[in-house]
Coordinates of C-alpha atoms and ligand atoms in Angstrom, one line a residue:
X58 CA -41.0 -20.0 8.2
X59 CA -38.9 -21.1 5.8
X60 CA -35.5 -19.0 4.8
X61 CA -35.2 -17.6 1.6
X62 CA -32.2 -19.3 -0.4
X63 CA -29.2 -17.8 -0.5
X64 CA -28.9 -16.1 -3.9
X65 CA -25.2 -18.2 -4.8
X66 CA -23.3 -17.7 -8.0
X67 CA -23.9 -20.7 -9.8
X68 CA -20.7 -22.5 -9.8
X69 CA -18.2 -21.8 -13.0
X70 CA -16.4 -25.0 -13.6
X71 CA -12.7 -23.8 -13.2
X72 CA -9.8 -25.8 -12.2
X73 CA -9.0 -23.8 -9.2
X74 CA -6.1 -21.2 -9.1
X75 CA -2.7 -21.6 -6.6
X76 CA -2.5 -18.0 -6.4
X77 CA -5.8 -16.8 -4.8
X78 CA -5.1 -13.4 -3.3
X79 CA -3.2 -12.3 -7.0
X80 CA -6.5 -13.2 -8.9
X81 CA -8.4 -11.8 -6.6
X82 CA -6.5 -8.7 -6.1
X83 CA -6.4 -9.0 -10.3
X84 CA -10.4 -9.1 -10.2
X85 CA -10.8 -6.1 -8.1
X86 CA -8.8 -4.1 -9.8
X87 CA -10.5 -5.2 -12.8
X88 CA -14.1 -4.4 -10.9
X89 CA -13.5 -1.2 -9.8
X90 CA -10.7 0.4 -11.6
X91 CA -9.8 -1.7 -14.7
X92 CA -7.6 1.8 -16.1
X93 CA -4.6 0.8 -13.7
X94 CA -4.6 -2.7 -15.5
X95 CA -3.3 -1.1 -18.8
X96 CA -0.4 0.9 -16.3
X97 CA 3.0 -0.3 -16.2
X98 CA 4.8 -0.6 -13.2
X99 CA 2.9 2.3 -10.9
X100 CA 6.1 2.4 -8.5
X101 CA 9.2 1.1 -8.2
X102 CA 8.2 -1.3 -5.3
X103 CA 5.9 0.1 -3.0
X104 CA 2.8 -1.6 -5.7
X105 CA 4.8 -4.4 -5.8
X106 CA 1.4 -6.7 -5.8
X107 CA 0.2 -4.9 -8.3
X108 CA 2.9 -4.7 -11.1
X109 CA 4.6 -8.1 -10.6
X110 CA 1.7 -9.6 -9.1
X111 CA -1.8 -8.8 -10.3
X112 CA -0.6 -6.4 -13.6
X113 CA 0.1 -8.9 -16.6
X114 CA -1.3 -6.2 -19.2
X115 CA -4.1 -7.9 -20.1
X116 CA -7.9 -7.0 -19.4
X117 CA -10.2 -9.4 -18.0
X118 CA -13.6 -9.1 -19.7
X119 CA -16.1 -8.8 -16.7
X120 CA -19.1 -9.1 -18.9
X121 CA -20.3 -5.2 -17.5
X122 CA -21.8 -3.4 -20.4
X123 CA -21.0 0.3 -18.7
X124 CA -17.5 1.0 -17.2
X125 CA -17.7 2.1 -13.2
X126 CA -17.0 5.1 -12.4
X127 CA -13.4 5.6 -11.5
X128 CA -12.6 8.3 -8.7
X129 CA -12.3 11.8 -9.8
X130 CA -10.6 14.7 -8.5
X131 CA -12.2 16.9 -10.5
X132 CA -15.8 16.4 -9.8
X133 CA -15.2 17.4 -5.7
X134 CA -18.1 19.6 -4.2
X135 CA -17.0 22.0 -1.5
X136 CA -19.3 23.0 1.5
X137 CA -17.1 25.3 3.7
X138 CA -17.8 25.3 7.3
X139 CA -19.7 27.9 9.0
X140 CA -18.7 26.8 12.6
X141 CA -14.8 27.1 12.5
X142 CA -12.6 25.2 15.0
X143 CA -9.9 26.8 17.4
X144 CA -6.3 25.9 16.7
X145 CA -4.8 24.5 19.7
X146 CA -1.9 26.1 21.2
X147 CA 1.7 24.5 20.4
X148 CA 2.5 22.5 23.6
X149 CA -1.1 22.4 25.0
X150 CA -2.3 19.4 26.7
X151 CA -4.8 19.7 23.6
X152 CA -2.3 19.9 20.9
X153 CA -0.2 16.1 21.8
X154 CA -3.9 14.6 22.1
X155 CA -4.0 13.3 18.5
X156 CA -7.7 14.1 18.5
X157 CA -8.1 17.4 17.7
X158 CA -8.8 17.5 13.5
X159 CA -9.3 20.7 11.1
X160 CA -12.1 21.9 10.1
X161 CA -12.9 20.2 7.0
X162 CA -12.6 16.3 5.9
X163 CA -13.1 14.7 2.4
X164 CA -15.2 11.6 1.4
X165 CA -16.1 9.9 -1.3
X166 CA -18.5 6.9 -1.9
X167 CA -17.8 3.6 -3.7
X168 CA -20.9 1.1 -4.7
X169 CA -20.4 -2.1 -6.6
X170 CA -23.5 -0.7 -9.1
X171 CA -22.0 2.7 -10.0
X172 CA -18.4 3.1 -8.7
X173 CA -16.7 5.6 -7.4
X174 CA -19.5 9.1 -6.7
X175 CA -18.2 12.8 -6.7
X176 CA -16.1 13.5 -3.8
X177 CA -17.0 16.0 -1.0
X178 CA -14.7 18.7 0.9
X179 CA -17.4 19.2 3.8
X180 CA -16.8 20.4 7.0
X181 CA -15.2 18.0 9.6
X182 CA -17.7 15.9 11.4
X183 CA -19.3 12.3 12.8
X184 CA -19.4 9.5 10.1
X185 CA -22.7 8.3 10.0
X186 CA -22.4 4.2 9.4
X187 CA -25.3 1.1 10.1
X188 CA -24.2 -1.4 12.8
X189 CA -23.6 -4.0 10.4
X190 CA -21.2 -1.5 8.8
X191 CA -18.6 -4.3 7.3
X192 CA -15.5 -2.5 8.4
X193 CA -17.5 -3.1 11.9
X194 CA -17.1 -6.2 11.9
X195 CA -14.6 -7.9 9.5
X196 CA -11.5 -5.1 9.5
X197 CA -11.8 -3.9 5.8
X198 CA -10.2 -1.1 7.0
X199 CA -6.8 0.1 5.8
X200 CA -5.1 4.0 5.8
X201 CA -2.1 6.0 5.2
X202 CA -0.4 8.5 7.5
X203 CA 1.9 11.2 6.1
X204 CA 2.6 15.0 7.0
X205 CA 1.7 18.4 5.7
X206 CA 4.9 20.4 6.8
X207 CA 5.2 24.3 7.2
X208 CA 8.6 24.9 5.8
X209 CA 11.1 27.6 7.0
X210 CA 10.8 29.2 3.3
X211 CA 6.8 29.7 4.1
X212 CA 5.9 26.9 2.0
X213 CA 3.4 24.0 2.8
X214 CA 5.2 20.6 1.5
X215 CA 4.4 17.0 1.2
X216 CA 7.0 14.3 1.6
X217 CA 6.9 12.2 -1.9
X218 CA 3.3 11.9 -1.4
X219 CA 2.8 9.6 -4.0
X220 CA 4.5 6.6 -2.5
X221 CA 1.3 6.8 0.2
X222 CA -1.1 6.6 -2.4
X223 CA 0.1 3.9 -4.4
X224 CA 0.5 2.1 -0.9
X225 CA -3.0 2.9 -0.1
X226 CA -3.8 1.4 -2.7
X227 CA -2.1 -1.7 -2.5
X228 CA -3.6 -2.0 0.9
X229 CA -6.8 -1.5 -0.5
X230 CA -6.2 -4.1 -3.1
X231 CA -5.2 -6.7 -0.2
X232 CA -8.4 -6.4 1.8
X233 CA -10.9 -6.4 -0.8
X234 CA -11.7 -3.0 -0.9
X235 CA -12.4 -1.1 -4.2
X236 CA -9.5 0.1 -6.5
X237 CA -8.6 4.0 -7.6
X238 CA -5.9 6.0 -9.5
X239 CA -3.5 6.8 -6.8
X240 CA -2.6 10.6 -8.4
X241 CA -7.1 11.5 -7.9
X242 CA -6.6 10.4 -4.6
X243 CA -3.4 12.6 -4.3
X244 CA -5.0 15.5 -5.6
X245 CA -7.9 15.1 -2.9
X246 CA -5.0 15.2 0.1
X247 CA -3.4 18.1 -1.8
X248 CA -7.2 19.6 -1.7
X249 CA -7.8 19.3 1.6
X250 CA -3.8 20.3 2.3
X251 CA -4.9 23.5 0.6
X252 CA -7.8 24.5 2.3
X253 CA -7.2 24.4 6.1
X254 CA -3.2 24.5 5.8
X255 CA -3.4 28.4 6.6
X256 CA -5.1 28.3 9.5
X257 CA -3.8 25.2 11.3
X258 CA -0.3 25.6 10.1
X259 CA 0.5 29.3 10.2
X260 CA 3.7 30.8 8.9
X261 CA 4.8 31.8 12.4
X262 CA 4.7 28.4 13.2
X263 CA 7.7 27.0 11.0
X264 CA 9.2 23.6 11.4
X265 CA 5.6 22.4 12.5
X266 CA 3.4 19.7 11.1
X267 CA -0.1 18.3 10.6
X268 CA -1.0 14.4 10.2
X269 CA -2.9 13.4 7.4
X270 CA -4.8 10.0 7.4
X271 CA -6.2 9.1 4.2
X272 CA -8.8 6.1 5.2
X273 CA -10.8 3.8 3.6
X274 CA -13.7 1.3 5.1
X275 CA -16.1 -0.7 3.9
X276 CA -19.5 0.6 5.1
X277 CA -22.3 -2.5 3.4
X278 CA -25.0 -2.3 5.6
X279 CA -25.0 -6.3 6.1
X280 CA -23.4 -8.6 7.9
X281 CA -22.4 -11.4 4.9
X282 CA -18.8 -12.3 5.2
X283 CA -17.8 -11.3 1.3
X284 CA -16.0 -8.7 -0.8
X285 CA -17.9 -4.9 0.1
X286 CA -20.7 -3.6 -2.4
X287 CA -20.1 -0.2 -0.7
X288 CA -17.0 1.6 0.7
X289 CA -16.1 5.4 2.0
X290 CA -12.8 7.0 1.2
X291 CA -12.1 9.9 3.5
X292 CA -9.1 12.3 4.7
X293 CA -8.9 14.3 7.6
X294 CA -6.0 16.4 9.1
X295 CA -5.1 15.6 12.7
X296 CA -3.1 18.3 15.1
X297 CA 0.0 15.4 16.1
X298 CA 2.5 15.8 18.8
X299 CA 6.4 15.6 17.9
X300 CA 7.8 12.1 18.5
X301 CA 11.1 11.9 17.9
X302 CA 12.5 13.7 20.8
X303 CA 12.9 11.4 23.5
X304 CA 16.1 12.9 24.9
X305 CA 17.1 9.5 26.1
X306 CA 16.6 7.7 22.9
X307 CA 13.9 5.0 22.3
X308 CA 14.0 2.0 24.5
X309 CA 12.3 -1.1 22.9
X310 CA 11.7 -4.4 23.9
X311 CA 11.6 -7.3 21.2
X312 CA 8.3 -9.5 21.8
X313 CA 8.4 -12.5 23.5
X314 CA 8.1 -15.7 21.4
X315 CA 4.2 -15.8 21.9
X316 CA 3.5 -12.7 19.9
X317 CA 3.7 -12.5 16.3
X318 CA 3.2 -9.3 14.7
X319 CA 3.3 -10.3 10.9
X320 CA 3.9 -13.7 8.9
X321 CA 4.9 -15.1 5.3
X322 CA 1.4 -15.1 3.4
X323 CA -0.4 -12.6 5.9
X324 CA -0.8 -8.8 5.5
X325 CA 1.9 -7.1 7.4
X326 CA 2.9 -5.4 4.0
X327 CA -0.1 -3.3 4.1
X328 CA -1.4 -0.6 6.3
X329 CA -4.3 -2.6 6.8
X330 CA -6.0 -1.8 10.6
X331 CA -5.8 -5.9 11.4
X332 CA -2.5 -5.2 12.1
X333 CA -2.8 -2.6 14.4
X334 CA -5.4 -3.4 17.2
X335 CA -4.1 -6.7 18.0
X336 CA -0.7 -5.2 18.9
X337 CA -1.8 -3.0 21.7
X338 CA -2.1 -5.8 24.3
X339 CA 1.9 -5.9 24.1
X340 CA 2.4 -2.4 23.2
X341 CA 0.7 -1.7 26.4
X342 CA 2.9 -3.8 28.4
X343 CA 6.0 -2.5 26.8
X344 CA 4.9 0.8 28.1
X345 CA 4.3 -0.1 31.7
X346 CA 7.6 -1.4 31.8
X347 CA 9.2 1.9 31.0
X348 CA 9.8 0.5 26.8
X349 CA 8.7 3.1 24.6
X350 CA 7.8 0.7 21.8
X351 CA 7.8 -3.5 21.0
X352 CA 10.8 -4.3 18.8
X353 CA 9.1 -7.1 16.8
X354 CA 11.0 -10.4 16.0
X355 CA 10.1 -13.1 13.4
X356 CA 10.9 -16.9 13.8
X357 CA 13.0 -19.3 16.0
X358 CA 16.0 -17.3 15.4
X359 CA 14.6 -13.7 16.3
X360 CA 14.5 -11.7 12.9
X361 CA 14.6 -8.5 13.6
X362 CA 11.7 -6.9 11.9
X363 CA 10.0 -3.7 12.9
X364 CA 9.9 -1.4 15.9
X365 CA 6.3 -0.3 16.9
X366 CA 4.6 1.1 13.9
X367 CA 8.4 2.4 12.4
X368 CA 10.7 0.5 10.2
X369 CA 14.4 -0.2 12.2
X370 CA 17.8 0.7 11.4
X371 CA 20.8 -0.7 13.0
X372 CA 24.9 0.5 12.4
X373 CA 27.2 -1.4 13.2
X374 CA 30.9 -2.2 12.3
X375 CA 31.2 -5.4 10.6
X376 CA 34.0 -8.3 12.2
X377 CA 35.9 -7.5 8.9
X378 CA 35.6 -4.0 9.8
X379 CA 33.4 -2.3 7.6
X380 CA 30.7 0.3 8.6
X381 CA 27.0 -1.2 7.3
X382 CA 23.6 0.3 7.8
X383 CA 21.3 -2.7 8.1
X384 CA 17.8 -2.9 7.6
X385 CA 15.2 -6.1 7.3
X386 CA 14.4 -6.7 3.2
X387 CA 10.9 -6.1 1.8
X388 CA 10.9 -9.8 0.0
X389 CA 9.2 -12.0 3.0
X390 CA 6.1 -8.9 2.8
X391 CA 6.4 -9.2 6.7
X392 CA 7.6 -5.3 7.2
X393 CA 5.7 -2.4 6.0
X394 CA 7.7 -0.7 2.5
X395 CA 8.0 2.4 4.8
X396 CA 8.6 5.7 2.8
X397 CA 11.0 6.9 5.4
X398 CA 12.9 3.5 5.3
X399 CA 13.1 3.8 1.3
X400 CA 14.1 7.6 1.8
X401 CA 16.6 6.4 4.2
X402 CA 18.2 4.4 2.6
X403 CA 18.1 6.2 -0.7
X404 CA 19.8 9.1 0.8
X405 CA 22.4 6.4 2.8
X406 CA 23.4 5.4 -0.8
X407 CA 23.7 8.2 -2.4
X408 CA 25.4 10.5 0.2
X409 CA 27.6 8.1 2.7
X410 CA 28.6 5.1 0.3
X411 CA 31.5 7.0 -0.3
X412 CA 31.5 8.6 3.6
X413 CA 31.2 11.9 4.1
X414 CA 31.8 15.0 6.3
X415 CA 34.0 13.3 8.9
X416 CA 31.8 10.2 8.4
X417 CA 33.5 7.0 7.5
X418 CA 32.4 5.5 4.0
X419 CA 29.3 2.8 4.7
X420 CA 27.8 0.0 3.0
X421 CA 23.7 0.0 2.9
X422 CA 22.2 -3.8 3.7
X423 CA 19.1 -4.8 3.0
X424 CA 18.7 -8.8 4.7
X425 CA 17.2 -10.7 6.9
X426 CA 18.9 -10.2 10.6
X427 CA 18.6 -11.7 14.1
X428 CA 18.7 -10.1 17.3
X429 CA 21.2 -12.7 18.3
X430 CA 23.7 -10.9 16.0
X431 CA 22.5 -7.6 17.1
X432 CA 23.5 -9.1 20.6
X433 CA 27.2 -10.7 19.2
X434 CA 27.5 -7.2 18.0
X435 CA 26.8 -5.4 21.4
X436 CA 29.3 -7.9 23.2
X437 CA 32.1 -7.6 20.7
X438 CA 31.7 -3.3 21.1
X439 CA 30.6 -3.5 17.2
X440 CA 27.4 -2.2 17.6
X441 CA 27.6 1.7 16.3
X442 CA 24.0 3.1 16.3
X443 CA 20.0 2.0 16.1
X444 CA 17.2 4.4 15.2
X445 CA 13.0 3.6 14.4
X446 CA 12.1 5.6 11.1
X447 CA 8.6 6.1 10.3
X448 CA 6.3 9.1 9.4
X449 CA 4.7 9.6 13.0
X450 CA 7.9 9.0 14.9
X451 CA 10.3 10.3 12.4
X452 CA 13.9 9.4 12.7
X453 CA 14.0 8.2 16.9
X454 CA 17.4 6.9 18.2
X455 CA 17.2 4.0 19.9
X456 CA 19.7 3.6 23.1
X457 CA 18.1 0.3 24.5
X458 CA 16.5 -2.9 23.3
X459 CA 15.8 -5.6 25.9
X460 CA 15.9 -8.9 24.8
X461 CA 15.6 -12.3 26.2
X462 CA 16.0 -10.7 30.4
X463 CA 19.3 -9.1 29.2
X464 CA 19.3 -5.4 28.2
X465 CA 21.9 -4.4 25.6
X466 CA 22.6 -0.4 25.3
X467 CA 23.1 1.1 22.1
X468 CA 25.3 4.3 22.0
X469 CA 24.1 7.5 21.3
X470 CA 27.7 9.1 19.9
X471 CA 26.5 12.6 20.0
X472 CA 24.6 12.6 23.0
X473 CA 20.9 12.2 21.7
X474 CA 21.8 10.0 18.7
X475 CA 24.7 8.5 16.8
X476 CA 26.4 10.7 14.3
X477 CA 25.3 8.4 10.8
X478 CA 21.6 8.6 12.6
X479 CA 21.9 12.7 13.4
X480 CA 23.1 13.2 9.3
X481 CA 20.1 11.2 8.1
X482 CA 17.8 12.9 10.0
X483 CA 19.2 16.5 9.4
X484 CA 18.9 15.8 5.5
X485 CA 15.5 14.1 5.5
X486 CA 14.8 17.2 7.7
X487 CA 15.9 19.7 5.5
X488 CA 14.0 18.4 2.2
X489 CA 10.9 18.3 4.2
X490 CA 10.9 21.8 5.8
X491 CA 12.2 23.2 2.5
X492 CA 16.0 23.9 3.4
X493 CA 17.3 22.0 0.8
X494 CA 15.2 21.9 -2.7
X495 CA 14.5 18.5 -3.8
X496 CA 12.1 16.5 -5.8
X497 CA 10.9 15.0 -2.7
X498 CA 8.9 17.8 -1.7
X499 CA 6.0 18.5 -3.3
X500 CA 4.9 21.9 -2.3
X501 CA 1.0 23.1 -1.4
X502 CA -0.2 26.3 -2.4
X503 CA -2.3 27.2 0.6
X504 CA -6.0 28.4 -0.1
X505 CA -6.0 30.2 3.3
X506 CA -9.7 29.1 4.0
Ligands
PLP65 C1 3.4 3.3 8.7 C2 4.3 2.2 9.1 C3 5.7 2.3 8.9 C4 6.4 3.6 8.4 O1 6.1 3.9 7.1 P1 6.3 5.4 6.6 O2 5.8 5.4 5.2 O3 7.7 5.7 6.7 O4 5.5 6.3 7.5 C5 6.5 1.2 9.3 N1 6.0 0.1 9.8 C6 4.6 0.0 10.0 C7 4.1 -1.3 10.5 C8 3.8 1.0 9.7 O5 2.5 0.9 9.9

């Protein structure tokens, strides 16, 4: 029997382009959400791709006589569950599994020939995808992860929610995946926020959390390697253990020179899942080996990049004798724009430039460094402080990093962290559990579902 052709778009003479991924992340944006094209800068940073990248202000005619449909908030159905979950207890063997979710999740459709469909609240359940699923098969997967807090003044809060949605979206941009407005896709978290904060985050239990992963896949039911016709958005609430408490402070080990977590040109920028399964093989042994997480290192001279799935913080005093707070730049798009990093570091230069409360004055550094100064700096008894900061683990101290068969220690000033790290996290603390007022939190009114 003979194959049908292959239907091919016949070829448009074009001198080919040097900048591939920025057309094609201009195209899609053009495709499936050509509004964000007339936007100016959507963030300061975190859509970096998109505003100095893919954004030039100028609309590409695609030749469509009817507009997509873009994704709208306002046209979400609601079917409310009639089998409600049990809340696991605080502590239980349940509650630290990471796989216990609310009762209700949201989803929304994307096809190439109509857009974006209605979202759906619905209640929390099985996906339902076709083996040759794309996301199956060729990772066009990418997602978010941020926190619902119940505050000590009652209140349900985000923390700047908006920087996750513009970063979904740029992670949706680099994988093909179909462009929205980042604020519909806010209002669908603060939705779902809404409905089942109440019951899975009751009043009694201030200072607790739930997880929110926002999550988008491709779902084409074929197996051709090209850009999805089809996608599913959806959001569910996870119960999510406390990570920052490791009494003894984090212990990393940097990887070993045949592991690379991220590179110039790739996609270590994005929250993309292709970053995330192939680490596990060396997360796994870091674990065995008593390490809590991989402290990943870039190039022949050991740039020190990330820790685990957190963005890394080191203090130290410099030979000239200054205090610094150092962290790796965004610029090379090997580290992840972390929202705790920028908060971090916004807070560092607003609050300790100048030093405060018993705290010598410090200068904030963002540039490239190696672990071999890292190690110069534990030798020379310059080495101050080190802590992972990242949504699931929070602000963690970090008391050890092994590097090379030598372990250096870290100190831990006030016992479970170092004094710069315990400020940080005491203020970041208190603007997302509502002790101290700020723009960052962006308060939920709960539905009580
Ligand atoms: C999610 C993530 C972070 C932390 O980002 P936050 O926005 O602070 O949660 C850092 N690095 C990587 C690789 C991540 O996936």
């Amino acid at each position: 029997m003979k194959m049908a052709p292959i239907a091919v778009t016949p070829p448009v003479e074009q001198e080919p382009t040097d900048k591939l991924t920025v057309n094609g992340i201009e195209q899609g944006l053009n495709q499936t959400t050509p509004s964000l094209l007339d936007l100016q800068p959507i963030s300061n940073g975190l859509s970096d791709i998109i505003t100095k990248g893919a954004i030039n202000g100028t609309k590409i005619s695609n030749g469509t006589a009817t507009p997509l449909a873009e994704l709208d908030a306002s046209l979400l159905t609601t079917t409310y569950t009639t089998s409600p979950r049990s809340v696991p207890a605080q502590g239980s063997p349940e509650a630290s599994s990471s796989s216990v979710c609310t009762d209700h999740m949201i989803q929304a459709k994307w096809t190439a020939s109509h857009g974006w469909h209605a979202p759906s609240l619905q209640p929390y359940g099985p996906l339902s995808l076709m083996p040759t699923a794309s996301c199956l098969h060729y990772a066009t997967e990418c997602f978010e992860g941020m926190k619902l807090y119940r505050g000590f003044d009652g209140k349900l809060r985000l923390f700047r929610p908006e920087l996750n949605c513009n970063r979904m979206l740029l992670s949706t941009n680099r994988i093909a995946l179909p462009a929205f407005a980042p604020q519909e896709l806010l209002k669908l978290v603060v939705k779902l926020c809404a409905t089942d904060g109440a019951k899975w985050l009751p009043r009694d239990r201030a200072g607790s959390f739930l997880y929110i992963r926002p999550t988008m896949i491709a779902s084409d039911a074929a197996l051709g390697v090209q850009r999805p016709k089809e996608a599913l958005l959806f959001i569910i609430l996870t119960v999510f253990p406390k990570m920052d408490d490791i009494p003894t402070g984090m212990r990393l080990l940097a990887s070993k020179d045949d592991m690379v977590r991220a590179w110039p040109g790739g996609f270590g920028y994005a929250k993309v899942g292709a970053n995330y399964g192939p680490s596990l093989v060396a997360q796994g042994e870091a674990r065995g080996m008593g390490y809590n997480q991989i402290l990943w290192l870039f190039g022949e001279d050991c740039t020190v990049t990330e820790a685990g799935a957190s963005n890394f913080f080191v203090v130290w005093r410099t030979e000239e004798g200054k205090v610094q707070l150092v962290t790796a730049p965004l610029g090379d798009r090997i580290i992840l724009d972390g929202v705790t990093r920028r908060s971090v570091l916004e807070l560092a230069r607003s609050r300790l430039t100048a030093g405060n409360e018993g705290l010598e004055a410090i200068e904030i550094v963002e540039r490239k460094f190696t672990m071999l100064e890292v190690e110069e700096a534990v030798k020379q008894g310059r080495i101050m402080e080190a802590f992972a900061a990242g949504t699931a683990f929070f602000v963690a101290p970090v008391s050890h990093i092994h590097f090379r068969g030598k372990g250096l220690d870290i100190p831990m000033s006030e016992g479970v962290s170092g004094k710069y790290t315990k400020t940080i996290k005491e203020w970041l603390r208190g603007i997302m559990w509502g002790n101290e007022q700020h723009e960052w939190g962006y308060v939920v009114e709960d539905e009580g579902k």
